[in-house]
PDB file of C-alpha atoms in Angstrom:
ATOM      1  CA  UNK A  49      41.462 228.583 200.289  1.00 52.00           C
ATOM      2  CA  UNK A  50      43.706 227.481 203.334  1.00 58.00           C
ATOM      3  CA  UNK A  51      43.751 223.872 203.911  1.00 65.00           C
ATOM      4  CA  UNK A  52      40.883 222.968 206.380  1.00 64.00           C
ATOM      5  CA  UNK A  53      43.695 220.201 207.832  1.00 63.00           C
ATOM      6  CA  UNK A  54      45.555 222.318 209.291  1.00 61.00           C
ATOM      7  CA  UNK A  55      43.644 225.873 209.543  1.00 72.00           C
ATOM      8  CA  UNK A  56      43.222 226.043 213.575  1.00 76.00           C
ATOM      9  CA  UNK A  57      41.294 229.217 213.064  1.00 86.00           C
ATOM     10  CA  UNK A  58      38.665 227.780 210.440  1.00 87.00           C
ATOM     11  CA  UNK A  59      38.182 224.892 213.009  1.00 91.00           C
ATOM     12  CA  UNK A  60      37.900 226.585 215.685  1.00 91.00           C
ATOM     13  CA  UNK A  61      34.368 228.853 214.299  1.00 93.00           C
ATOM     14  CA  UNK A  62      33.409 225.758 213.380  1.00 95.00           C
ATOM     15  CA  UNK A  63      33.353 224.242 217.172  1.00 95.00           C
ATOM     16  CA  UNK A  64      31.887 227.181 218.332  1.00 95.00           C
ATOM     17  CA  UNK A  65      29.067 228.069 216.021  1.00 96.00           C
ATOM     18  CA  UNK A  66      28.382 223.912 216.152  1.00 97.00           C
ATOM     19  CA  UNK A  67      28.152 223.772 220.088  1.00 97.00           C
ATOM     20  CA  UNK A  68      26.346 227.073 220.615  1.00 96.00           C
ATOM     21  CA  UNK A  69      23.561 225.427 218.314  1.00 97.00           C
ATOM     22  CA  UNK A  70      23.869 222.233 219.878  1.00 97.00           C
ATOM     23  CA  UNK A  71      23.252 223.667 223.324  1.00 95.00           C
ATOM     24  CA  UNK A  72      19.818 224.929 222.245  1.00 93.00           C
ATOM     25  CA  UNK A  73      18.451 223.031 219.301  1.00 87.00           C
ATOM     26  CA  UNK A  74      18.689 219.404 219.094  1.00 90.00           C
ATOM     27  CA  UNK A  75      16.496 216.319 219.421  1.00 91.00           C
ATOM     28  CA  UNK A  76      16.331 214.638 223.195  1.00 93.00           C
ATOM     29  CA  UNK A  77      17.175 211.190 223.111  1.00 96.00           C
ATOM     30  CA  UNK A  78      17.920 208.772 226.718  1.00 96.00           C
ATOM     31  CA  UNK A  79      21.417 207.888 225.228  1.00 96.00           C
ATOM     32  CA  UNK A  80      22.677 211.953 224.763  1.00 95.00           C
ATOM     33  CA  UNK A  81      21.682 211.653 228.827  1.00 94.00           C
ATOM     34  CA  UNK A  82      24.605 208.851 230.219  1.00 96.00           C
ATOM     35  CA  UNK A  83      28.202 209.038 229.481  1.00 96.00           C
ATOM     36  CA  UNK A  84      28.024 205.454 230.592  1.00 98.00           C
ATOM     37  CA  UNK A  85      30.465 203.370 228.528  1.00 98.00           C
ATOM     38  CA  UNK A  86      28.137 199.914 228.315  1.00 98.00           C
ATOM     39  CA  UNK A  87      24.556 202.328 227.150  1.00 98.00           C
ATOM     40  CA  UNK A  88      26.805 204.564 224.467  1.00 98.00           C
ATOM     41  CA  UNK A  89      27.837 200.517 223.147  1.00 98.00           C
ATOM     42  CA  UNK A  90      24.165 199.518 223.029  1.00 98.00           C
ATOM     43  CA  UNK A  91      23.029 202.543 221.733  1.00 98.00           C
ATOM     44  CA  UNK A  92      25.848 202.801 219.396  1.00 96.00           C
ATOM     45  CA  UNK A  93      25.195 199.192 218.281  1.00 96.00           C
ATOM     46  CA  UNK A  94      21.527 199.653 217.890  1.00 96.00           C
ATOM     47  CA  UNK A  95      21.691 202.998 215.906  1.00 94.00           C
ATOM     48  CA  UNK A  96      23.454 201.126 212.991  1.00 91.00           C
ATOM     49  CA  UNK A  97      21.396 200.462 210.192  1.00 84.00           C
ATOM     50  CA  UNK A  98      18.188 201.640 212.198  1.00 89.00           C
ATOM     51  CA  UNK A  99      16.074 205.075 212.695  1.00 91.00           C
ATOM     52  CA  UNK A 100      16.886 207.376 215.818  1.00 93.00           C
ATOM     53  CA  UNK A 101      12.929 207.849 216.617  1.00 92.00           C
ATOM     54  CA  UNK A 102      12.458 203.704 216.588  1.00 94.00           C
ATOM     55  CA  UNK A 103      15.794 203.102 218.705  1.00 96.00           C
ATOM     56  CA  UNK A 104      14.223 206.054 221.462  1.00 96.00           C
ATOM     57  CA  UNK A 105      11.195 203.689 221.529  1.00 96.00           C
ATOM     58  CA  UNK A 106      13.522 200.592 222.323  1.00 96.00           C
ATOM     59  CA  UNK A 107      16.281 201.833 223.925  1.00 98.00           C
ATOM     60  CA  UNK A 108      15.025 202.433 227.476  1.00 98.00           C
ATOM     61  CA  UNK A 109      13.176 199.004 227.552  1.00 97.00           C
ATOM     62  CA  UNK A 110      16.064 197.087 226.784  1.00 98.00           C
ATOM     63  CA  UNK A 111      18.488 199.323 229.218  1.00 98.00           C
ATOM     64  CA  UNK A 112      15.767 198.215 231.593  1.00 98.00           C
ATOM     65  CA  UNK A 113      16.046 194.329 230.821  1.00 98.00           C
ATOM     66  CA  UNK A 114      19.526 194.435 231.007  1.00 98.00           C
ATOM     67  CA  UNK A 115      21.237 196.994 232.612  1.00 98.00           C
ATOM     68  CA  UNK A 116      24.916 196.307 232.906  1.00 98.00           C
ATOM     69  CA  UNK A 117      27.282 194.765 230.620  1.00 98.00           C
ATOM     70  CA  UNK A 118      27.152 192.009 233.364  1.00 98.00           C
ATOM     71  CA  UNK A 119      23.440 191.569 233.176  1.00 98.00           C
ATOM     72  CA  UNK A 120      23.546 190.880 228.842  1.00 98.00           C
ATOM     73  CA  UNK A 121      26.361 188.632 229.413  1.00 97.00           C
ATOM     74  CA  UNK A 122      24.462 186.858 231.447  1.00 97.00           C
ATOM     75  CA  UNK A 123      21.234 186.517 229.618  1.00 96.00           C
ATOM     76  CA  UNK A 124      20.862 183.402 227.474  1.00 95.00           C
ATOM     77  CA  UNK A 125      20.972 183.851 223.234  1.00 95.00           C
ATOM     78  CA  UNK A 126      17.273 183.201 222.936  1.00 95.00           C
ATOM     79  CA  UNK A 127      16.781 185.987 225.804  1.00 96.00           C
ATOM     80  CA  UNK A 128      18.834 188.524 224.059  1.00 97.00           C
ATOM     81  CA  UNK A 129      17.516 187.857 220.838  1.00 96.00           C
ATOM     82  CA  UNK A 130      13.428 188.417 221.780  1.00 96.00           C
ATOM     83  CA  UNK A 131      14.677 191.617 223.488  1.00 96.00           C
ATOM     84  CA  UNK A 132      16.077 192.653 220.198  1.00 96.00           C
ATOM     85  CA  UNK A 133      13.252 191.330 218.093  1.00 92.00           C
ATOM     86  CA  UNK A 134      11.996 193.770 215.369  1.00 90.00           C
ATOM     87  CA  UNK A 135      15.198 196.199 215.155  1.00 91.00           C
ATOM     88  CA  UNK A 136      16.838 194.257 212.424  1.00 87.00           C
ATOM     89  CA  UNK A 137      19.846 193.206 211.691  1.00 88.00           C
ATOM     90  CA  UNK A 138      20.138 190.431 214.384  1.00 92.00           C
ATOM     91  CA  UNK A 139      23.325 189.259 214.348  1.00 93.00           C
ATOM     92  CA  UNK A 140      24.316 192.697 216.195  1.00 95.00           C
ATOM     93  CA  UNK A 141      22.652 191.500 219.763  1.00 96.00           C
ATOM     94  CA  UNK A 142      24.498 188.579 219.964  1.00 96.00           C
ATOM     95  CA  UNK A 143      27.980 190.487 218.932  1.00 96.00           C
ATOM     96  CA  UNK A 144      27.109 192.991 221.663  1.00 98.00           C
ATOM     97  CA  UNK A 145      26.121 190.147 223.905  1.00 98.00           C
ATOM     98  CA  UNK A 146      30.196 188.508 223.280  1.00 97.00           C
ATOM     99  CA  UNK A 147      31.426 192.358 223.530  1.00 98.00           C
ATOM    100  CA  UNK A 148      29.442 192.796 227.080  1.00 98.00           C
ATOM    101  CA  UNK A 149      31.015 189.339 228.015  1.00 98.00           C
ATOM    102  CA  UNK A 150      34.336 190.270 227.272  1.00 97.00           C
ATOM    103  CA  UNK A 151      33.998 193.757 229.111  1.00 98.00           C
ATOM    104  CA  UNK A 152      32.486 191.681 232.034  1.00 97.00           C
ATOM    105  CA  UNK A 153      35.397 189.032 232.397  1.00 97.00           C
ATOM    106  CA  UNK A 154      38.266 191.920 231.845  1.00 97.00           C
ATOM    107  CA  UNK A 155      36.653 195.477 232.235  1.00 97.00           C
ATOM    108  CA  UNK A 156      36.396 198.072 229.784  1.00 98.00           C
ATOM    109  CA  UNK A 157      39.513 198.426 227.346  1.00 97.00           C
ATOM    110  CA  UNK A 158      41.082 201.548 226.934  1.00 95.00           C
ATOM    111  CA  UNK A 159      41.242 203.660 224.250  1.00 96.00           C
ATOM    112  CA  UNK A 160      40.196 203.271 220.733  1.00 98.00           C
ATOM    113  CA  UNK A 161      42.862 200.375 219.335  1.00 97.00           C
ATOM    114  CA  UNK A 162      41.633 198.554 222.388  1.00 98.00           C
ATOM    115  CA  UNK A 163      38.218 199.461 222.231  1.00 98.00           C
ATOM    116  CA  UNK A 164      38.332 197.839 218.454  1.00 97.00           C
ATOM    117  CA  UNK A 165      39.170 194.390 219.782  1.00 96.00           C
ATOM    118  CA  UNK A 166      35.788 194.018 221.311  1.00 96.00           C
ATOM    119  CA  UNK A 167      33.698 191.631 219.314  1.00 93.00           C
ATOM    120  CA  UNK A 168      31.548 193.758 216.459  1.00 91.00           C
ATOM    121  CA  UNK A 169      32.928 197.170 217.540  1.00 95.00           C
ATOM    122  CA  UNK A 170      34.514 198.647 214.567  1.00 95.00           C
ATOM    123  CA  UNK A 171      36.570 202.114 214.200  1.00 95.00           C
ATOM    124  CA  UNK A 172      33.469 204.360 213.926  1.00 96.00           C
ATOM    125  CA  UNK A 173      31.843 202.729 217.340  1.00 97.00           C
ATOM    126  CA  UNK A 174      35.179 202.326 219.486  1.00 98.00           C
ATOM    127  CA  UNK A 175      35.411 206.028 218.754  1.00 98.00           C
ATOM    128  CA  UNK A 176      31.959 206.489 219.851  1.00 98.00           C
ATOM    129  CA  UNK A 177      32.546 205.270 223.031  1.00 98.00           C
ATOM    130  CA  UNK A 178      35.607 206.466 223.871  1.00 98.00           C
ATOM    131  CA  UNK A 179      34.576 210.364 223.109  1.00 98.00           C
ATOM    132  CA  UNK A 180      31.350 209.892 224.893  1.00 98.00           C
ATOM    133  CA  UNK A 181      32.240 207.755 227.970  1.00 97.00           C
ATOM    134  CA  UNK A 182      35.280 208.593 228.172  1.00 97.00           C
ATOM    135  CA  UNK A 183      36.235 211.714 226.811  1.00 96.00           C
ATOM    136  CA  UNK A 184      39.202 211.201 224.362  1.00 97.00           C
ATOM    137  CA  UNK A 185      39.140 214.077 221.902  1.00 97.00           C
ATOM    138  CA  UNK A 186      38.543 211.595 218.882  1.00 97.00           C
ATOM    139  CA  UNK A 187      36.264 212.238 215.596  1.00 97.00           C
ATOM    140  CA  UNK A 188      33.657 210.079 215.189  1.00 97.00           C
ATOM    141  CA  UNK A 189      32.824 210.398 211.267  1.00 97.00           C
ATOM    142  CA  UNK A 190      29.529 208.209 209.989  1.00 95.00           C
ATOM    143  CA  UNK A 191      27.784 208.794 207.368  1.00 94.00           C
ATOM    144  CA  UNK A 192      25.991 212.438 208.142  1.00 95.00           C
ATOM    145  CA  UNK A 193      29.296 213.743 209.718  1.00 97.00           C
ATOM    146  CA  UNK A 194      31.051 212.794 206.422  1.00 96.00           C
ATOM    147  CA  UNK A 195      28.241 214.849 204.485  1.00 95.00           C
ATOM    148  CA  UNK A 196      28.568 218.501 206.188  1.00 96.00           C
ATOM    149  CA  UNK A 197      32.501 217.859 206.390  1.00 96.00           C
ATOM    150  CA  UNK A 198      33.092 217.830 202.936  1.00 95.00           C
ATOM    151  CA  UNK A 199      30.448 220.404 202.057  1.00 95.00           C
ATOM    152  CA  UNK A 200      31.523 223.148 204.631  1.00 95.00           C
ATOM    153  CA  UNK A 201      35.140 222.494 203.888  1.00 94.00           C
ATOM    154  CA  UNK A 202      34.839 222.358 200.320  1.00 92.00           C
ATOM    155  CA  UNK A 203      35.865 219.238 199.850  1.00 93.00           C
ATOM    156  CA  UNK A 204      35.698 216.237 197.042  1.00 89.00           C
ATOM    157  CA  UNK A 205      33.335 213.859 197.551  1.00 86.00           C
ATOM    158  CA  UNK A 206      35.565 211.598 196.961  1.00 87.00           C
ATOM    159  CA  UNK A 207      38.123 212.804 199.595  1.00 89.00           C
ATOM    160  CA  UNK A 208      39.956 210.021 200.843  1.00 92.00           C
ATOM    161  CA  UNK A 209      38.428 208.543 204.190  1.00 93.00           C
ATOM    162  CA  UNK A 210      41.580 209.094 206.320  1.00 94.00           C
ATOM    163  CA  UNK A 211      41.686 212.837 205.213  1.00 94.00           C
ATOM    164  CA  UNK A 212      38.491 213.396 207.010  1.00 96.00           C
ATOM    165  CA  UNK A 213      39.525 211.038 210.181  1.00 96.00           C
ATOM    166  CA  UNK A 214      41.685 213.737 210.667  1.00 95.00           C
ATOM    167  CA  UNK A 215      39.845 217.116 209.792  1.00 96.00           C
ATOM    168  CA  UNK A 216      37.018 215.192 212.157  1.00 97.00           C
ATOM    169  CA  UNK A 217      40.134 214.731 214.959  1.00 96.00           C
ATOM    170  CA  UNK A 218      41.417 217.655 214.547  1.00 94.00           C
ATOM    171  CA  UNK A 219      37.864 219.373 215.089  1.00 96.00           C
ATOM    172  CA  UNK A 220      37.506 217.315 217.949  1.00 96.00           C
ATOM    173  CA  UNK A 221      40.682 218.176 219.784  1.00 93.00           C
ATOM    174  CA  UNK A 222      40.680 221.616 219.388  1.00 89.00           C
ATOM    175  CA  UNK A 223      38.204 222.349 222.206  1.00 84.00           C
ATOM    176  CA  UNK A 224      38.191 221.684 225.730  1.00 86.00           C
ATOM    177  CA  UNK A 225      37.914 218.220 227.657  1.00 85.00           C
ATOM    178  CA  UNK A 226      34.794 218.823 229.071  1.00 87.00           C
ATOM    179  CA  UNK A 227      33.128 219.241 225.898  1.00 93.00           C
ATOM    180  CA  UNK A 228      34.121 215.979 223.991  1.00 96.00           C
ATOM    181  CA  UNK A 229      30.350 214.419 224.607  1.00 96.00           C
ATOM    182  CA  UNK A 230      28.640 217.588 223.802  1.00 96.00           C
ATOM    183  CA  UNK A 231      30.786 218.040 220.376  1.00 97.00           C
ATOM    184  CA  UNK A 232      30.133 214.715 219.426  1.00 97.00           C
ATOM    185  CA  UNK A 233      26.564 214.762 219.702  1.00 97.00           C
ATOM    186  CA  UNK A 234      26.839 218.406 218.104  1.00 97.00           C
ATOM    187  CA  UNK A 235      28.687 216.610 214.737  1.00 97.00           C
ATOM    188  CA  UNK A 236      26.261 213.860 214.369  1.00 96.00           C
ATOM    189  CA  UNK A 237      23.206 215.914 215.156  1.00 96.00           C
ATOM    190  CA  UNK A 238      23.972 218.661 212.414  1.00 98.00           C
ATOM    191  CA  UNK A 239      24.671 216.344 209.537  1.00 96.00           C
ATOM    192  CA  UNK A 240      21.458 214.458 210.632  1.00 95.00           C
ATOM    193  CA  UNK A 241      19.233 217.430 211.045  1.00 95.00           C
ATOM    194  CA  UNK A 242      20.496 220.093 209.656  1.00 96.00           C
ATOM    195  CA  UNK A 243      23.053 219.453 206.912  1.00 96.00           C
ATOM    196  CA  UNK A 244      20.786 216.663 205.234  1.00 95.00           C
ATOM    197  CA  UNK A 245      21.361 214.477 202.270  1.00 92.00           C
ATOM    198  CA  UNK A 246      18.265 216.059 200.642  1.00 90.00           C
ATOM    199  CA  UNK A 247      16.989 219.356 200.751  1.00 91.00           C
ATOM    200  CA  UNK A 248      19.909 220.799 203.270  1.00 94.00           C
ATOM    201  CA  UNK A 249      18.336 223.703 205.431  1.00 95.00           C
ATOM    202  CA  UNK A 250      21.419 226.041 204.762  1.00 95.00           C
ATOM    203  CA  UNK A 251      18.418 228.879 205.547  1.00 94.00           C
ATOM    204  CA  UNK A 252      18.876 227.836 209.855  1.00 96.00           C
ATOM    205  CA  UNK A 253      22.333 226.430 208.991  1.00 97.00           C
ATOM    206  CA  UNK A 254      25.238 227.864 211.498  1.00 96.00           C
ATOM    207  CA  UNK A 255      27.493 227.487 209.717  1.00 96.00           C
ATOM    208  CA  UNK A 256      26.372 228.622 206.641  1.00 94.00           C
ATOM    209  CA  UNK A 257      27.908 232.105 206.440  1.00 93.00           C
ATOM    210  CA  UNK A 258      31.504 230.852 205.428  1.00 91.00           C
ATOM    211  CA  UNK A 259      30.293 227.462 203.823  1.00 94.00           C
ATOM    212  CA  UNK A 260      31.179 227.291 200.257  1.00 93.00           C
ATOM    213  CA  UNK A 261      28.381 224.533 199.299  1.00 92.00           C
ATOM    214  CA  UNK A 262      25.600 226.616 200.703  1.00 90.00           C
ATOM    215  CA  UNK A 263      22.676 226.873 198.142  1.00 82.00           C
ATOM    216  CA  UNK A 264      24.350 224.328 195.974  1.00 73.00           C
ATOM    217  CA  UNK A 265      24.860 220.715 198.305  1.00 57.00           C
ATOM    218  CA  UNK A 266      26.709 218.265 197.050  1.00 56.00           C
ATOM    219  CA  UNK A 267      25.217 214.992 197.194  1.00 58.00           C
ATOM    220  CA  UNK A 268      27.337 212.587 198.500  1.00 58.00           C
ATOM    221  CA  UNK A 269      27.119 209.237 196.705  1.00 56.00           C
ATOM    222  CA  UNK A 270      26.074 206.553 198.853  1.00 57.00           C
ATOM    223  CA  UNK A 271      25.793 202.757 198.495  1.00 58.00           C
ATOM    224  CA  UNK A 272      21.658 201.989 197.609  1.00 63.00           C
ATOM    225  CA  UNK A 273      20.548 199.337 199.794  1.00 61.00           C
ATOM    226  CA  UNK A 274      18.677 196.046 197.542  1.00 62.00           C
ATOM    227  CA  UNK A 275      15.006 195.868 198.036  1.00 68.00           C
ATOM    228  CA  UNK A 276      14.101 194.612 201.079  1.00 68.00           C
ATOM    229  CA  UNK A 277      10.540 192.852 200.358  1.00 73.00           C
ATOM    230  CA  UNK A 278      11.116 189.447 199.230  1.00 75.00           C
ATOM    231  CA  UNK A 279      14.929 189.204 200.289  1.00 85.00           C
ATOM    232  CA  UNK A 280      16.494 186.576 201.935  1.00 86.00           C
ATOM    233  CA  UNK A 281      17.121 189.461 204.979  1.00 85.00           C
ATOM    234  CA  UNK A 282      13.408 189.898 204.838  1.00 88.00           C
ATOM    235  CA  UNK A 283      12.498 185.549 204.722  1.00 91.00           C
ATOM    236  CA  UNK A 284      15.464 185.608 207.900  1.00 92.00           C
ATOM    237  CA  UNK A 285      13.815 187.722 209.723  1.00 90.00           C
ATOM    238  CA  UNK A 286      10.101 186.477 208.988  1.00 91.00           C
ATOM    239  CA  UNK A 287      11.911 183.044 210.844  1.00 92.00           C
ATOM    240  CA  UNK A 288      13.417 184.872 213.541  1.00 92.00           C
ATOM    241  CA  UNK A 289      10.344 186.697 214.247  1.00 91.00           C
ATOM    242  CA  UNK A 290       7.868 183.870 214.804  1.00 92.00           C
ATOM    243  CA  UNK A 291      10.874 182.162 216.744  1.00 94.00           C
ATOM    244  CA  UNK A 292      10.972 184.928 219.446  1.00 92.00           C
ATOM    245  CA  UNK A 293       7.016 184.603 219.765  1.00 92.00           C
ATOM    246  CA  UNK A 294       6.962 180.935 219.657  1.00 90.00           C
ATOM    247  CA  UNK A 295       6.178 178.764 223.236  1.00 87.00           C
ATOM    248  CA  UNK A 296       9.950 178.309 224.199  1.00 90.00           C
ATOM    249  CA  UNK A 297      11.205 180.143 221.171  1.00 93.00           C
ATOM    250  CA  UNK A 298      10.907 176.589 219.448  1.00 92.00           C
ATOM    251  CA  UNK A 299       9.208 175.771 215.977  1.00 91.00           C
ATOM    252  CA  UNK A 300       8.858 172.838 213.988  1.00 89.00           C
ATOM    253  CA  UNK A 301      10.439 173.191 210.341  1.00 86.00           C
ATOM    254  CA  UNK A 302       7.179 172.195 208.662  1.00 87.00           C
ATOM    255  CA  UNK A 303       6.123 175.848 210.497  1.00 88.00           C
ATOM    256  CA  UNK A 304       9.007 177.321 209.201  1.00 86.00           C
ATOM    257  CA  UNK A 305       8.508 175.984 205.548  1.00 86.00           C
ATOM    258  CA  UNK A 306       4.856 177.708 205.750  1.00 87.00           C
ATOM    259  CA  UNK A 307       6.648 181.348 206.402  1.00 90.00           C
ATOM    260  CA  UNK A 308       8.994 181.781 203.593  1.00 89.00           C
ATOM    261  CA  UNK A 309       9.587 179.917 199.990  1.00 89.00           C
ATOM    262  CA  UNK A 310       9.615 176.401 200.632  1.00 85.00           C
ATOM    263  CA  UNK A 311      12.457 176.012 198.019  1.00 85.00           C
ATOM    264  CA  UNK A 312      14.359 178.489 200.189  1.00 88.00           C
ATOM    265  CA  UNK A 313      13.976 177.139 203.461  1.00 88.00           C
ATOM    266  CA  UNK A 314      16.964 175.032 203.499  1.00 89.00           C
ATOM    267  CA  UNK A 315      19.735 177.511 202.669  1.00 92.00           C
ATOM    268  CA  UNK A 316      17.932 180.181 204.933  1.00 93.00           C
ATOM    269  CA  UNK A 317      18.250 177.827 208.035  1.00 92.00           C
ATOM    270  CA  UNK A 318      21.750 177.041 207.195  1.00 92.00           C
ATOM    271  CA  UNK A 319      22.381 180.802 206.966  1.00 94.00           C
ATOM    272  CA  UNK A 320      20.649 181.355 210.213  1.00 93.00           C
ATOM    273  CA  UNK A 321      22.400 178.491 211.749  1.00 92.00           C
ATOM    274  CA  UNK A 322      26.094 179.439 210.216  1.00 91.00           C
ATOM    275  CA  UNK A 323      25.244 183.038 211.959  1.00 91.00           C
ATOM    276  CA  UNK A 324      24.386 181.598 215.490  1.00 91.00           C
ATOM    277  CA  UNK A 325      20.948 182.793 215.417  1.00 93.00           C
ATOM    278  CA  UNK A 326      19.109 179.117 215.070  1.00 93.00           C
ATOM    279  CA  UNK A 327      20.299 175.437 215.917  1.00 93.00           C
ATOM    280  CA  UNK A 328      18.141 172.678 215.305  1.00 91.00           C
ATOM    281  CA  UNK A 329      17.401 170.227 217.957  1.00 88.00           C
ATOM    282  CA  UNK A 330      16.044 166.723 216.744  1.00 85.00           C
ATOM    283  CA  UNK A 331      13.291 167.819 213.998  1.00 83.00           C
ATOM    284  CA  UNK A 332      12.636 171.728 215.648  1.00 90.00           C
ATOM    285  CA  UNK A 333      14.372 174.786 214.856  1.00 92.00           C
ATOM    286  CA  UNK A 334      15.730 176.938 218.295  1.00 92.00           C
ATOM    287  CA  UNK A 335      16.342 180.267 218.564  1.00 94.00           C
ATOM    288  CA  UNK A 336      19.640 180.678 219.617  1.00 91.00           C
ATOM    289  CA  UNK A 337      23.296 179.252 218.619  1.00 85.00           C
ATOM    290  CA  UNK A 338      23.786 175.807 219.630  1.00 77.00           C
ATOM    291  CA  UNK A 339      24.105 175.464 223.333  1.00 77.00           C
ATOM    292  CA  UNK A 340      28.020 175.225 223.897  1.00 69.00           C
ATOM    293  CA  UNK A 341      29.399 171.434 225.580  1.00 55.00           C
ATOM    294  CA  UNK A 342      29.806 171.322 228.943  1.00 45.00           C
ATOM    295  CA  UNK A 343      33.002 170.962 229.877  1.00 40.00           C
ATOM    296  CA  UNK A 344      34.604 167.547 231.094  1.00 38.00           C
ATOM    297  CA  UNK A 345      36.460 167.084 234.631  1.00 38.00           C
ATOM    298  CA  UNK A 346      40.005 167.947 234.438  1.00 43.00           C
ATOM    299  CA  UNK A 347      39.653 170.364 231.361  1.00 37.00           C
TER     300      UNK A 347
END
């Protein structure tokens, strides 16, 4: 079996078969409809560690609330943090609120080393945005891309992460400019829809006909997640909640020792407050990090 790094031809059925199905069967969501750099970020940065179908619900309103890296960088802590209430995970607003700050003061970066030095953008999300607003040829390789690459390739699971950046890169530049967004989408679609963890559909696969994992999927190991009932994520978040639907997103810590263990309160507040989600201001608890000092004449 040639080496899928460097067989052009094997590649290139691969982009075709992949975009042709794209182009007619794939789930509608608002962000697949921009190749705005500043919505790919939020949707990008909102997708991690949360559903598609709950981020389609959320996405629009927040694009709405804020709708220019300008407008978030604006908004207060507090502000950004009730829009972002129930998505989980809340330290990501305020590291997209300090990336939309940056790309405020100095513009958008370009290309993917630069795109990394944004606050909370890692590899997989500079390469994100720079394939889908700005059309570099890059792979973008999460979690359901990494699944159908090793399967249709034959590879090891345990295929070394840089060998796939660059059977994803070399997928992605062996096409034409103008269809960087579309391939994108295309990669992340199939391994989501199509080329599942469980229960593959190989049957409507199209790809299937030269895939050597067809009828037999590997299963890619993947890290399992703890339980999240009765977690310190879950106690966090029960704070953070009744914080962003609190009169002034204020709270007294006898209120906040009635949501979680009492025992627990303590380092959970610290937690919150080492993460810049909460501050305490004489004997309440504030959403929000602690407001910064103002600056002095002459500074």
């Amino acid at each position: 079996m040639a080496d899928p790094l460097t067989d052009g031809s094997a590649l290139a059925r691969v982009r075709s078969s992949l975009l042709s199905w794209f182009a007619t069967d794939h789930r509608d969501f608002p962000w697949r409809r921009t190749t705005d750099p500043y919505a790919v970020l939020v949707s990008e940065v909102m997708l991690q560690q949360t559903q598609a179908s709950r981020i389609a619900e959320r996405f629009p309103i927040f694009m709405s609330r804020f709708p220019t890296a300008a407008a978030l960088a604006a908004a207060g802590e507090a502000e950004v943090l009730v829009a972002w209430s129930g998505l989980g995970y809340n330290r990501r607003a305020l590291a997209l609120r300090r990336a939309a700050r940056e790309v405020a003061r100095h513009g958008w970066p370009q290309g993917v080393a630069a795109l990394e030095r944004l606050p909370g953008i890692g590899p997989y999300t500079a390469r994100a945005i720079a394939s889908l607003a700005f059309g570099e040829p890059v792979g973008v390789v999460d979690t359901n891309v990494r699944r159908w690459l090793v399967r249709r390739f034959g590879l090891r699971a345990d295929r070394p992460p840089r060998d796939l950046q660059v059977l994803a890169d070399g997928l992605a530049e062996a096409g034409h400019r103008a269809d960087v967004a579309p391939w994108t989408h295309a990669t992340m679609e199939f391994g989501a829809s199509i080329c599942t963890a469980r229960n593959p559909r190989c049957n409507i696969c199209p790809i299937s006909d030269e895939c050597p994992s067809r009828g037999a999927a590997t299963v890619i190991p993947v890290p399992r997640q703890a339980a999240f009932a009765g977690s310190d994520r879950a106690h966090r978040g029960a704070i953070l909640r009744a914080l962003t639907r609190a009169p002034d997103q204020r709270m007294t810590m006898r209120v906040a020792r009635g949501l979680v263990p009492p025992d627990a309160v303590g380092r959970l507040v610290a937690g919150l407050e080492r993460d810049g989600l909460v501050h305490r201001s004489g004997a309440r608890l504030v959403l929000g990090g602690a407001p910064e000092p103002a600056a002095t004449i002459g500074s």
